């Protein structure tokens, strides 16, 4: 267990050194007890290993262990043996829950790049696999569908006439402790399940947990009759037999396997004389209603439950009748977190002693819900209000979580999303009280975590309970049930406004706590009707889903109304002259954004988001309608984006109020846009530095590439291909900090995996991840790192850019400033020639070019780009580089990218516009009849071209990166429908 043997090697070790020790025990229907010892099991594991190698065409020296998925409801012994055999064969087994939908199975197979699936023999599994494969194929005609084989049954592995398989018959290839050994997946309760990798080190640290417990498990029999092997609890506990020496009591092998029932599990545990029973809360609650079962369980060491809460009343009943109840608390990501396992009556004794010390009467075991964290863990409790804390595990020399998603004091850690509350009197004891991640996914992709915010609202003296809503919407709202003494009919608008004002101080506290996208506005506070009281559970917690469904109509109505109006505590101006209007706009912006913005400051650069822009627009236009009694429906939806500063906004809304805004012509608007583009260009082409070489600094032997923006689709492919390029010695990947504060390494790893790329590139010494901002001094990475970059970078690929087709040019100024910063950086290089700079521009800079005009690969007219701030900012940046090539030693290359369509396997994000059209065509029976040609280019080809461009020397300094032979997509679409 010290890592000198990997886990698969333990199987062979026990076969030789613990040959007669029991691994499995089961009872036949006639009561005959059967045993499988480690000698028999290790032989069967090697048979399974040969079976897997034969099916997948194993070759010695495989770099990455291919994924072998298991989709089967097979009984425990052949399932566990096959799983361990795949590990022993050097593959990565991946048990998939049979309770997943075909779509979820397809998703997991695609994300893990599974090469083979072992499918159960029963029809349900055959159908599930077939449906999942159909979904994979429907996503793309080039989709890779894994191969399949029948799942081995008991007789295939343990038959009496099967030849022995010696250790040397299955050569074992040593793997590093940090390499992946198997995969599990999350429950997928709120979205598709997510894969969770286990390394050789992480399974060893998981298995060591019992060595810090208080119960000797050697030769103890643990009933796993109710736990399926495709579940983490089942397979991990079975694997732990190799560490603890305990014996797994399982159902007798049958084809098809028997479905466990409350009665069959107890009978199986009795027949195998199990010391411990591991199960789920629902089964414990069912047993508690049978006195005979309770009486027998009381003679056992303990009943262990996990995966959810156990009813307090039923748990108390069993404890009072002598049953030892143990909550095994942990997660797939980090293993057991509490003491594993407590000794017989030890927990009761400790609690009882503590109760006596505090002069409180308590029956032994009455606090069975509470637990202690294991002493070898570095657990941090992050306050979440109401004396509740989120459990965060910080890595130490004993345990490193399989997933890191937060930081504690600058150290990567895993936030479990579990909330615990301390025992009111017994220090060091806690119980689980909920989750932090009952998240609401908004239409923006942002998430609101309602739990802590609802807790704050529920502490308001006027509030009985509250439920947040907003799934699929732009913003969050909250439904509030007043206490009975404050209840009223919410059809009375005056009383609604009065109640909102009463609870507004609490809302302000919530908004101070909440992330920007989760903040509440007065208009989004919905009051519950006395005739429609909230639904509550037996524990008197609100049934969130039922309440939201009950108030569906009211929720829809409040979103409809907020589109048309907005309340504000700021009174409209008495006069719509510029000084009065400016003061009004200033105060509205400050109220909505929660900060003061300079009159000439861009609202979006100061953190204004789409939700806040909507509220500012609605508030301003409502004030105009109320005071001027005019129709404002002609005002563009992009009004705030068109006028992103308080000064511009004031002038524009004043013209709306005075009725003079319609006189502005389109040509004047176009001229103003071009003037703004030229003004920004002038600003960022002044005073270029002079390049001065320093002969004392030697150029690196290989290419050193600074690439920006590597967490998007194109950026991930750039990082992956650069890491494989033999000419590239080092890659600095510079990315902006994330809004959710997730560590860059975790974001990058997830981004690579999501796009089917090998995340192991992050382990390469070539790759250096940097978090910073080009618009800041020293790129925001610090002077020391900046100097390291300056003295080593030989090539720059500028990929990062804000993708937003609503905001105006001024809001893109930080991006334009970043281009100039890269120019200055390149010119500061000590090498004889400055680093080459490849800038990814867009064919959008030509969006207004005449259809019949032949566009050369050279500088274009500004009027071709006007229309979106995105294209205008790209044009300005192109011109900065053109100017720098004329006035300095820099040799930039601008690549105008067209539509990037798919990866090498033809896979294209199904949520983008064209794949959505293609997917809907078979159902609709039609395809858009558009005979225009398209010059889309594949993602991998575009990536390779950009990397090649780093060494290009073009007299025009510009290329159009599009397909050289355009095609008409409608032709292909019509052929597909025939």
PDB file of C-alpha atoms in Angstrom, residues 685 878-888:
ATOM      1  CA  UNK A 685      -0.328  53.869 -33.540  1.00  0.00           C
ATOM      2  CA  UNK A 878      -5.308  45.041 -38.472  1.00  0.00           C
ATOM      3  CA  UNK A 879      -4.419  48.644 -39.225  1.00  0.00           C
ATOM      4  CA  UNK A 880      -2.234  48.873 -36.104  1.00  0.00           C
ATOM      5  CA  UNK A 881      -0.244  45.914 -37.397  1.00  0.00           C
ATOM      6  CA  UNK A 882      -0.050  47.273 -40.945  1.00  0.00           C
ATOM      7  CA  UNK A 883       1.251  50.549 -39.553  1.00  0.00           C
ATOM      8  CA  UNK A 884       3.750  48.794 -37.280  1.00  0.00           C
ATOM      9  CA  UNK A 885       5.115  46.829 -40.254  1.00  0.00           C
ATOM     10  CA  UNK A 886       5.767  50.101 -42.070  1.00  0.00           C
ATOM     11  CA  UNK A 887       7.281  52.038 -39.176  1.00  0.00           C
ATOM     12  CA  UNK A 888       9.125  49.366 -37.169  1.00  0.00           C
TER      13      UNK A 888
END
